[in-house]
Amino acid sequence: MGGTDLSSRFGASLAPVPLSLNWLRQISALWATEAASWEAVTGPHAYDPTLPLLRPGKWHSLKAGPRRRGAGPAPTWGGARAAWRRGLRRCSELERGPLSIMDPECSHLLPALCAVLADPRQPVADDTCLEKLLDWFKTVTEAESSLLLLQENPCLVELLSHVLRPQDVSPRVLSFALRLAGTFAAQEDCFQYLQQGELLLGLFGETGTLGWAAWNVPTVRSGWIQGLRALARHPSALHFLADSGAVDTVFSLQGDPSLFVASAASQLLVHILALSMRGEAVERCSPQGSAWPACAQKIVSHVEESLRSTDTPQVTQALNVLTTTFGRCHSPWTEVLWDQLSPLVACLLERDPIPAGHSLVDLLLSVARSPVFSSTDCGLWETVAQTLSRLSPTQAGPLALGTLKLQHCPQALRTQAFGVLLQPLACVLKATIQTPGSPGLLDGTVGGSLTVDALLSSKSACAGLLCQTLAHLEELQPLPQRPSPWPQAPLLEAVVTILRLCNGSAAPSSSVAGRLCGTLAGCLRVQRAALDFLGTLSQGTSPRELVPQVFAVLLEYLESPDSSPTVLKKAFQATLGWLLSSPKTPGCSDFGPHIPLFLGELFPVLQKRLCSPCWEVRDSALEFFTNLSRHWGGQADFRKALLSSEAPTLTQQLLRDPESYVRASAVTAMAQLSSQGLQATLASPEHPETEQGLLKEFLHILSADSEGFPRRAVVQVFTQWLRDGHAEVAQDTEQFVATVLQVVSQDLDWEVRVQGLELAQVFLAQKLGQPAPCPYAVGLPEGPSPGLRPEVLRNLCQPWLLEFAFRALFDCDRPVAQKACDLLLFLRDKTAPCAGMQETGDSPCLDSVEAILQRWQAGEQGQSLGDPEPEAMLAVLRSIDLEGLQGRLAESSDHVEKSPQSLLQDMLATVGVLEENEADCY
């Protein structure tokens, strides 16, 4: 046997793998370590590392010899195959890098871990570790053969066999084992291997897990479903599901008291149905589906039976299965399925009340969105139209919205759906209309007796229906497929009416209006929804005569002491939207006649809200004021109204608000006013520093404020001022940046330090004075940058700037170090082509800087860099492997121990199996 050729010994299934001679020379040393295993079987002369490497075939056809505990591989062909596979895996690591797929260390740890999992006396690892372990096995089986994995690690099969004794295993481990078995059985050859010992039948069959006491635990039932879902990937699994009775069990689990289990069961039925219909058999099926596979016919029959049931939960289960099926499967057979089941779905509309209305809506929209039905006339639209007319207003709203969002839909159906969607608002207008016969939303809408009943039935029903309608219209308004013409004026009237019904300012003109006024009075839900939709309507073109009504109702809400902080915030947002969308008119005034009047009434209200005892209201008022100043700071009408008010003074006073969120908003607001030249000069004996300007005030906040939000806002403002060339900064930019960075470097908030690095990068970019790219140079290669002048180089390499960046490079917070690395890379790239710069070599200055940086990296941050030469600083900058550091910083914090071996060690360490009881922190 010493000279036997391996290819003839193992058969034609082993094809030679072409390898280069250099590669073989690299791995020859590794192969030598496995030579003893080969020689034990083939003799001392059979091993030759220059022979072609062979790829393994179906090793499961060759029975491995018995293993000897405590010894090396037994002298059998099984041992030779194991040695061959270990050598191949190690060779692959040389070629492709190290792999985290069942390395020898993991194989060594697996038996101990399986013993721990199988021992009920041992504390089982938590669910997180079991999930990580299962994810790792999924990765292994996706890259390698599951059968080879089980044959190399028989402890896994022993674990699966052990759980068949339910009294010896915990429910958590049983659930894990069920999912693990499904993961292995997803490959058909491994499925057949496990079937030989009837292991799968014991785990998933009717005589197995289902009869155990552990079946009452939801996690076990969930693991059983997920295990079946994993193995249902090939024809052999379909036969197993049909013969083992598993499908019937899935039917029963649709009504499981655990919502997670019930949902997973429905998802599994859809998966089995789709798997059954995959293949050539589908192409030969008859329109009646009589040639469908047995498993598919069984599921369809169950769905038909459920649709005929008078039990609403059973109908809901069937509708949910069909909704998922048509949402995921877009093959031609789904059209046959709908033709077969649509009469039963239509029959549901004849019942009173209609069962599972929301599930029925989901099904119809799922079918309508399927590309299979986009160009076919299958009676779907008639069913949708009938459903719109039969469902309650609350149930019909989502169907109407979904219908209007479809790309392909008959116009008559779109008109009907829009009428259903508008019906609640039409009823509100009809009840409160002052002039009989006025046109509005009632034009073209169907009878609304059901809607009126829903609005008047209870406060919760009325609020729910109006909030749903307003949210649907808000979602529909910006879409290109919204109905045209869009009823902007009636919608505005309806929303203004609803808002006035809520705050009690509406005058009821009928008994219905009086009841609505009492029902909606003080309803915060409806107020928030109506203000959101009112803000959205500002994007459309509104009649001029209605705009004053809009501003009037907004002013009512901004003034009202009954408005809650959330309602006020939405009122501010809607007001901003309407102000910014107001058309400007030519002439002596910037805006139309109603805007200056509204501003004159708005600023007294804004001043009142800036002094509110509620910090959320003060914060919302500042946010509104900032945004309005940003967009209108240059308009004469706005500037006149603002400067005649006390809003700037009150805003500056809020820089010392007791709430940090308000102080941060005040910083942003004052910065915006300063950029527009609208800030106030506030001087007081208590705060003499404000006489010296806003810059001093902000520096005081940056250095003295105890909270992080105001300090972050200050650095962001400084960065924007530097970009914009603000007057406070342009006087002495270098001194300004140096002062800010000196304060920022001592800040404990990492976001402040990151923003400080952004400020430094903006400063460097401005010092370089890079011109804008030439549009005519598109596609041309960039030439070398010209050398920097010595004075520019010295300005760039300021010691305070580089010291700040280098200290940040060794920061304990990763975002700070990443930003510092980006900044230094930017500086290094821009200063690389410096002309005439002398190399410093091993100068004492360079050695000193490098020594200081090493001490900083070790955590000794006390010593300063001093005042080294720019050339020395650039030499240090070039000597640091910034790209490598950038890559290391991009890695996750647990990349060192994030490995399967570490996971197995941690799980064993928790039960004291390993000598070194060290567990990672996940």
PDB file of C-alpha atoms in Angstrom, residues 319-484:
ATOM      1  CA  LEU A 319     -56.099  35.719   5.921  1.00  0.00           C
ATOM      2  CA  ASN A 320     -52.700  36.304   7.516  1.00  0.00           C
ATOM      3  CA  VAL A 321     -51.223  33.273   5.733  1.00  0.00           C
ATOM      4  CA  LEU A 322     -52.562  34.507   2.394  1.00  0.00           C
ATOM      5  CA  THR A 323     -51.333  38.063   3.029  1.00  0.00           C
ATOM      6  CA  THR A 324     -47.797  36.846   3.616  1.00  0.00           C
ATOM      7  CA  THR A 325     -47.987  34.476   0.647  1.00  0.00           C
ATOM      8  CA  PHE A 326     -48.976  37.146  -1.864  1.00  0.00           C
ATOM      9  CA  GLY A 327     -46.503  39.591  -0.342  1.00  0.00           C
ATOM     10  CA  ARG A 328     -43.526  37.242  -0.699  1.00  0.00           C
ATOM     11  CA  CYS A 329     -44.353  34.982  -3.629  1.00  0.00           C
ATOM     12  CA  HIS A 330     -44.710  36.547  -7.050  1.00  0.00           C
ATOM     13  CA  SER A 331     -44.790  33.431  -9.211  1.00  0.00           C
ATOM     14  CA  PRO A 332     -47.599  32.615 -11.679  1.00  0.00           C
ATOM     15  CA  TRP A 333     -49.085  30.014  -9.344  1.00  0.00           C
ATOM     16  CA  THR A 334     -50.221  32.769  -6.973  1.00  0.00           C
ATOM     17  CA  GLU A 335     -52.718  33.880  -9.626  1.00  0.00           C
ATOM     18  CA  VAL A 336     -54.181  30.374  -9.653  1.00  0.00           C
ATOM     19  CA  LEU A 337     -54.319  30.449  -5.872  1.00  0.00           C
ATOM     20  CA  TRP A 338     -56.246  33.740  -5.856  1.00  0.00           C
ATOM     21  CA  ASP A 339     -58.697  32.510  -8.474  1.00  0.00           C
ATOM     22  CA  GLN A 340     -59.413  29.520  -6.263  1.00  0.00           C
ATOM     23  CA  LEU A 341     -59.775  31.410  -2.984  1.00  0.00           C
ATOM     24  CA  SER A 342     -61.201  34.796  -4.001  1.00  0.00           C
ATOM     25  CA  PRO A 343     -64.843  33.571  -3.935  1.00  0.00           C
ATOM     26  CA  LEU A 344     -64.380  32.527  -0.320  1.00  0.00           C
ATOM     27  CA  VAL A 345     -62.827  35.914   0.489  1.00  0.00           C
ATOM     28  CA  ALA A 346     -65.766  37.686  -1.160  1.00  0.00           C
ATOM     29  CA  CYS A 347     -68.206  35.613   0.894  1.00  0.00           C
ATOM     30  CA  LEU A 348     -66.748  37.164   4.041  1.00  0.00           C
ATOM     31  CA  LEU A 349     -68.275  40.492   2.981  1.00  0.00           C
ATOM     32  CA  GLU A 350     -71.755  38.994   3.175  1.00  0.00           C
ATOM     33  CA  ARG A 351     -71.463  38.310   6.902  1.00  0.00           C
ATOM     34  CA  ASP A 352     -72.621  40.740   9.520  1.00  0.00           C
ATOM     35  CA  PRO A 353     -70.380  41.807  11.098  1.00  0.00           C
ATOM     36  CA  ILE A 354     -67.534  41.217   8.675  1.00  0.00           C
ATOM     37  CA  PRO A 355     -64.952  39.013  10.440  1.00  0.00           C
ATOM     38  CA  ALA A 356     -61.301  40.093  10.660  1.00  0.00           C
ATOM     39  CA  GLY A 357     -61.774  43.373   8.807  1.00  0.00           C
ATOM     40  CA  HIS A 358     -58.222  44.619   9.324  1.00  0.00           C
ATOM     41  CA  SER A 359     -56.737  41.311   8.132  1.00  0.00           C
ATOM     42  CA  LEU A 360     -59.021  41.404   5.090  1.00  0.00           C
ATOM     43  CA  VAL A 361     -57.713  44.873   4.222  1.00  0.00           C
ATOM     44  CA  ASP A 362     -54.118  43.665   4.523  1.00  0.00           C
ATOM     45  CA  LEU A 363     -54.845  40.733   2.195  1.00  0.00           C
ATOM     46  CA  LEU A 364     -56.492  42.850  -0.518  1.00  0.00           C
ATOM     47  CA  LEU A 365     -53.652  45.372  -0.502  1.00  0.00           C
ATOM     48  CA  SER A 366     -51.062  42.566  -0.591  1.00  0.00           C
ATOM     49  CA  VAL A 367     -52.719  41.063  -3.665  1.00  0.00           C
ATOM     50  CA  ALA A 368     -53.094  44.460  -5.332  1.00  0.00           C
ATOM     51  CA  ARG A 369     -49.397  45.267  -4.840  1.00  0.00           C
ATOM     52  CA  SER A 370     -48.226  41.956  -6.308  1.00  0.00           C
ATOM     53  CA  PRO A 371     -46.741  42.367  -9.811  1.00  0.00           C
ATOM     54  CA  VAL A 372     -48.574  39.187 -10.847  1.00  0.00           C
ATOM     55  CA  PHE A 373     -51.889  41.043 -10.780  1.00  0.00           C
ATOM     56  CA  SER A 374     -50.752  44.371 -12.219  1.00  0.00           C
ATOM     57  CA  SER A 375     -52.031  43.632 -15.734  1.00  0.00           C
ATOM     58  CA  THR A 376     -54.683  40.970 -15.172  1.00  0.00           C
ATOM     59  CA  ASP A 377     -58.413  41.227 -14.684  1.00  0.00           C
ATOM     60  CA  CYS A 378     -59.026  38.780 -11.874  1.00  0.00           C
ATOM     61  CA  GLY A 379     -61.996  40.419 -10.204  1.00  0.00           C
ATOM     62  CA  LEU A 380     -59.737  42.006  -7.587  1.00  0.00           C
ATOM     63  CA  TRP A 381     -60.933  45.577  -8.120  1.00  0.00           C
ATOM     64  CA  GLU A 382     -64.570  44.569  -7.767  1.00  0.00           C
ATOM     65  CA  THR A 383     -63.751  42.916  -4.456  1.00  0.00           C
ATOM     66  CA  VAL A 384     -61.876  46.009  -3.270  1.00  0.00           C
ATOM     67  CA  ALA A 385     -64.800  48.288  -4.245  1.00  0.00           C
ATOM     68  CA  GLN A 386     -67.257  46.051  -2.456  1.00  0.00           C
ATOM     69  CA  THR A 387     -65.057  45.969   0.628  1.00  0.00           C
ATOM     70  CA  LEU A 388     -64.772  49.772   0.712  1.00  0.00           C
ATOM     71  CA  SER A 389     -68.542  50.068   0.799  1.00  0.00           C
ATOM     72  CA  ARG A 390     -69.073  47.355   3.421  1.00  0.00           C
ATOM     73  CA  LEU A 391     -66.375  48.014   6.019  1.00  0.00           C
ATOM     74  CA  SER A 392     -66.721  50.445   8.896  1.00  0.00           C
ATOM     75  CA  PRO A 393     -65.114  53.894   8.442  1.00  0.00           C
ATOM     76  CA  THR A 394     -62.203  53.004  10.720  1.00  0.00           C
ATOM     77  CA  GLN A 395     -61.472  49.775   8.827  1.00  0.00           C
ATOM     78  CA  ALA A 396     -62.061  51.258   5.363  1.00  0.00           C
ATOM     79  CA  GLY A 397     -59.590  54.139   5.857  1.00  0.00           C
ATOM     80  CA  PRO A 398     -56.373  52.069   5.507  1.00  0.00           C
ATOM     81  CA  LEU A 399     -57.819  50.283   2.452  1.00  0.00           C
ATOM     82  CA  ALA A 400     -58.729  53.606   0.839  1.00  0.00           C
ATOM     83  CA  LEU A 401     -55.253  55.020   1.455  1.00  0.00           C
ATOM     84  CA  GLY A 402     -53.553  51.880   0.152  1.00  0.00           C
ATOM     85  CA  THR A 403     -55.735  51.907  -2.947  1.00  0.00           C
ATOM     86  CA  LEU A 404     -54.883  55.546  -3.702  1.00  0.00           C
ATOM     87  CA  LYS A 405     -51.153  54.803  -3.372  1.00  0.00           C
ATOM     88  CA  LEU A 406     -51.274  52.047  -6.023  1.00  0.00           C
ATOM     89  CA  GLN A 407     -49.636  52.821  -9.342  1.00  0.00           C
ATOM     90  CA  HIS A 408     -52.212  50.912 -11.406  1.00  0.00           C
ATOM     91  CA  CYS A 409     -55.803  51.281 -10.271  1.00  0.00           C
ATOM     92  CA  PRO A 410     -59.074  52.018 -12.119  1.00  0.00           C
ATOM     93  CA  GLN A 411     -60.102  55.655 -11.902  1.00  0.00           C
ATOM     94  CA  ALA A 412     -63.578  54.806 -10.628  1.00  0.00           C
ATOM     95  CA  LEU A 413     -62.074  52.898  -7.727  1.00  0.00           C
ATOM     96  CA  ARG A 414     -59.690  55.778  -6.924  1.00  0.00           C
ATOM     97  CA  THR A 415     -62.636  58.175  -6.813  1.00  0.00           C
ATOM     98  CA  GLN A 416     -64.517  55.853  -4.482  1.00  0.00           C
ATOM     99  CA  ALA A 417     -61.484  55.401  -2.233  1.00  0.00           C
ATOM    100  CA  PHE A 418     -60.886  59.161  -1.978  1.00  0.00           C
ATOM    101  CA  GLY A 419     -64.538  59.703  -1.094  1.00  0.00           C
ATOM    102  CA  VAL A 420     -64.252  57.146   1.701  1.00  0.00           C
ATOM    103  CA  LEU A 421     -61.109  58.835   2.976  1.00  0.00           C
ATOM    104  CA  LEU A 422     -62.737  62.293   3.003  1.00  0.00           C
ATOM    105  CA  GLN A 423     -66.000  61.184   4.577  1.00  0.00           C
ATOM    106  CA  PRO A 424     -65.152  62.009   8.241  1.00  0.00           C
ATOM    107  CA  LEU A 425     -64.062  65.558   7.334  1.00  0.00           C
ATOM    108  CA  ALA A 426     -67.122  65.982   5.133  1.00  0.00           C
ATOM    109  CA  CYS A 427     -69.359  65.083   8.053  1.00  0.00           C
ATOM    110  CA  VAL A 428     -67.603  67.657  10.248  1.00  0.00           C
ATOM    111  CA  LEU A 429     -68.137  70.375   7.642  1.00  0.00           C
ATOM    112  CA  LYS A 430     -71.759  69.405   7.107  1.00  0.00           C
ATOM    113  CA  ALA A 431     -72.450  69.617  10.821  1.00  0.00           C
ATOM    114  CA  THR A 432     -70.820  73.044  11.236  1.00  0.00           C
ATOM    115  CA  ILE A 433     -71.575  74.716   7.899  1.00  0.00           C
ATOM    116  CA  GLN A 434     -72.962  78.212   8.268  1.00  0.00           C
ATOM    117  CA  THR A 435     -74.278  78.748   4.750  1.00  0.00           C
ATOM    118  CA  PRO A 436     -76.487  75.939   3.386  1.00  0.00           C
ATOM    119  CA  GLY A 437     -75.524  74.841  -0.075  1.00  0.00           C
ATOM    120  CA  SER A 438     -71.872  75.856   0.130  1.00  0.00           C
ATOM    121  CA  PRO A 439     -69.660  73.605  -1.985  1.00  0.00           C
ATOM    122  CA  GLY A 440     -67.073  71.567  -0.201  1.00  0.00           C
ATOM    123  CA  LEU A 441     -66.019  68.052   0.622  1.00  0.00           C
ATOM    124  CA  LEU A 442     -69.581  66.818   0.337  1.00  0.00           C
ATOM    125  CA  ASP A 443     -69.404  67.078  -3.457  1.00  0.00           C
ATOM    126  CA  GLY A 444     -68.962  63.583  -4.864  1.00  0.00           C
ATOM    127  CA  THR A 445     -68.923  61.754  -1.505  1.00  0.00           C
ATOM    128  CA  VAL A 446     -71.237  58.925  -0.668  1.00  0.00           C
ATOM    129  CA  GLY A 447     -73.680  58.789   2.218  1.00  0.00           C
ATOM    130  CA  GLY A 448     -72.030  59.178   5.598  1.00  0.00           C
ATOM    131  CA  SER A 449     -74.549  57.854   8.124  1.00  0.00           C
ATOM    132  CA  LEU A 450     -72.055  55.233   9.294  1.00  0.00           C
ATOM    133  CA  THR A 451     -69.387  57.906   9.635  1.00  0.00           C
ATOM    134  CA  VAL A 452     -71.646  60.197  11.665  1.00  0.00           C
ATOM    135  CA  ASP A 453     -72.506  57.301  13.939  1.00  0.00           C
ATOM    136  CA  ALA A 454     -68.814  56.547  14.404  1.00  0.00           C
ATOM    137  CA  LEU A 455     -68.021  60.190  15.176  1.00  0.00           C
ATOM    138  CA  LEU A 456     -70.773  60.484  17.761  1.00  0.00           C
ATOM    139  CA  SER A 457     -70.517  57.033  19.341  1.00  0.00           C
ATOM    140  CA  SER A 458     -67.836  57.931  21.896  1.00  0.00           C
ATOM    141  CA  LYS A 459     -64.968  60.322  22.482  1.00  0.00           C
ATOM    142  CA  SER A 460     -62.320  57.681  21.834  1.00  0.00           C
ATOM    143  CA  ALA A 461     -64.015  56.517  18.612  1.00  0.00           C
ATOM    144  CA  CYS A 462     -64.377  60.082  17.348  1.00  0.00           C
ATOM    145  CA  ALA A 463     -60.781  60.975  18.155  1.00  0.00           C
ATOM    146  CA  GLY A 464     -59.473  57.745  16.659  1.00  0.00           C
ATOM    147  CA  LEU A 465     -61.340  58.179  13.383  1.00  0.00           C
ATOM    148  CA  LEU A 466     -60.347  61.839  12.942  1.00  0.00           C
ATOM    149  CA  CYS A 467     -56.699  61.194  13.833  1.00  0.00           C
ATOM    150  CA  GLN A 468     -56.555  58.288  11.363  1.00  0.00           C
ATOM    151  CA  THR A 469     -58.145  60.367   8.606  1.00  0.00           C
ATOM    152  CA  LEU A 470     -55.852  63.349   9.159  1.00  0.00           C
ATOM    153  CA  ALA A 471     -52.762  61.110   9.234  1.00  0.00           C
ATOM    154  CA  HIS A 472     -53.815  59.357   6.003  1.00  0.00           C
ATOM    155  CA  LEU A 473     -54.392  62.662   4.206  1.00  0.00           C
ATOM    156  CA  GLU A 474     -51.054  63.988   5.502  1.00  0.00           C
ATOM    157  CA  GLU A 475     -49.326  60.927   4.073  1.00  0.00           C
ATOM    158  CA  LEU A 476     -51.162  61.238   0.758  1.00  0.00           C
ATOM    159  CA  GLN A 477     -50.701  64.980   0.192  1.00  0.00           C
ATOM    160  CA  PRO A 478     -47.043  65.013  -1.015  1.00  0.00           C
ATOM    161  CA  LEU A 479     -47.345  61.853  -3.158  1.00  0.00           C
ATOM    162  CA  PRO A 480     -47.368  62.198  -6.961  1.00  0.00           C
ATOM    163  CA  GLN A 481     -50.282  59.751  -7.241  1.00  0.00           C
ATOM    164  CA  ARG A 482     -52.556  61.808  -5.011  1.00  0.00           C
ATOM    165  CA  PRO A 483     -55.977  62.611  -6.538  1.00  0.00           C
ATOM    166  CA  SER A 484     -56.160  65.561  -8.868  1.00  0.00           C
TER     167      SER A 484
END
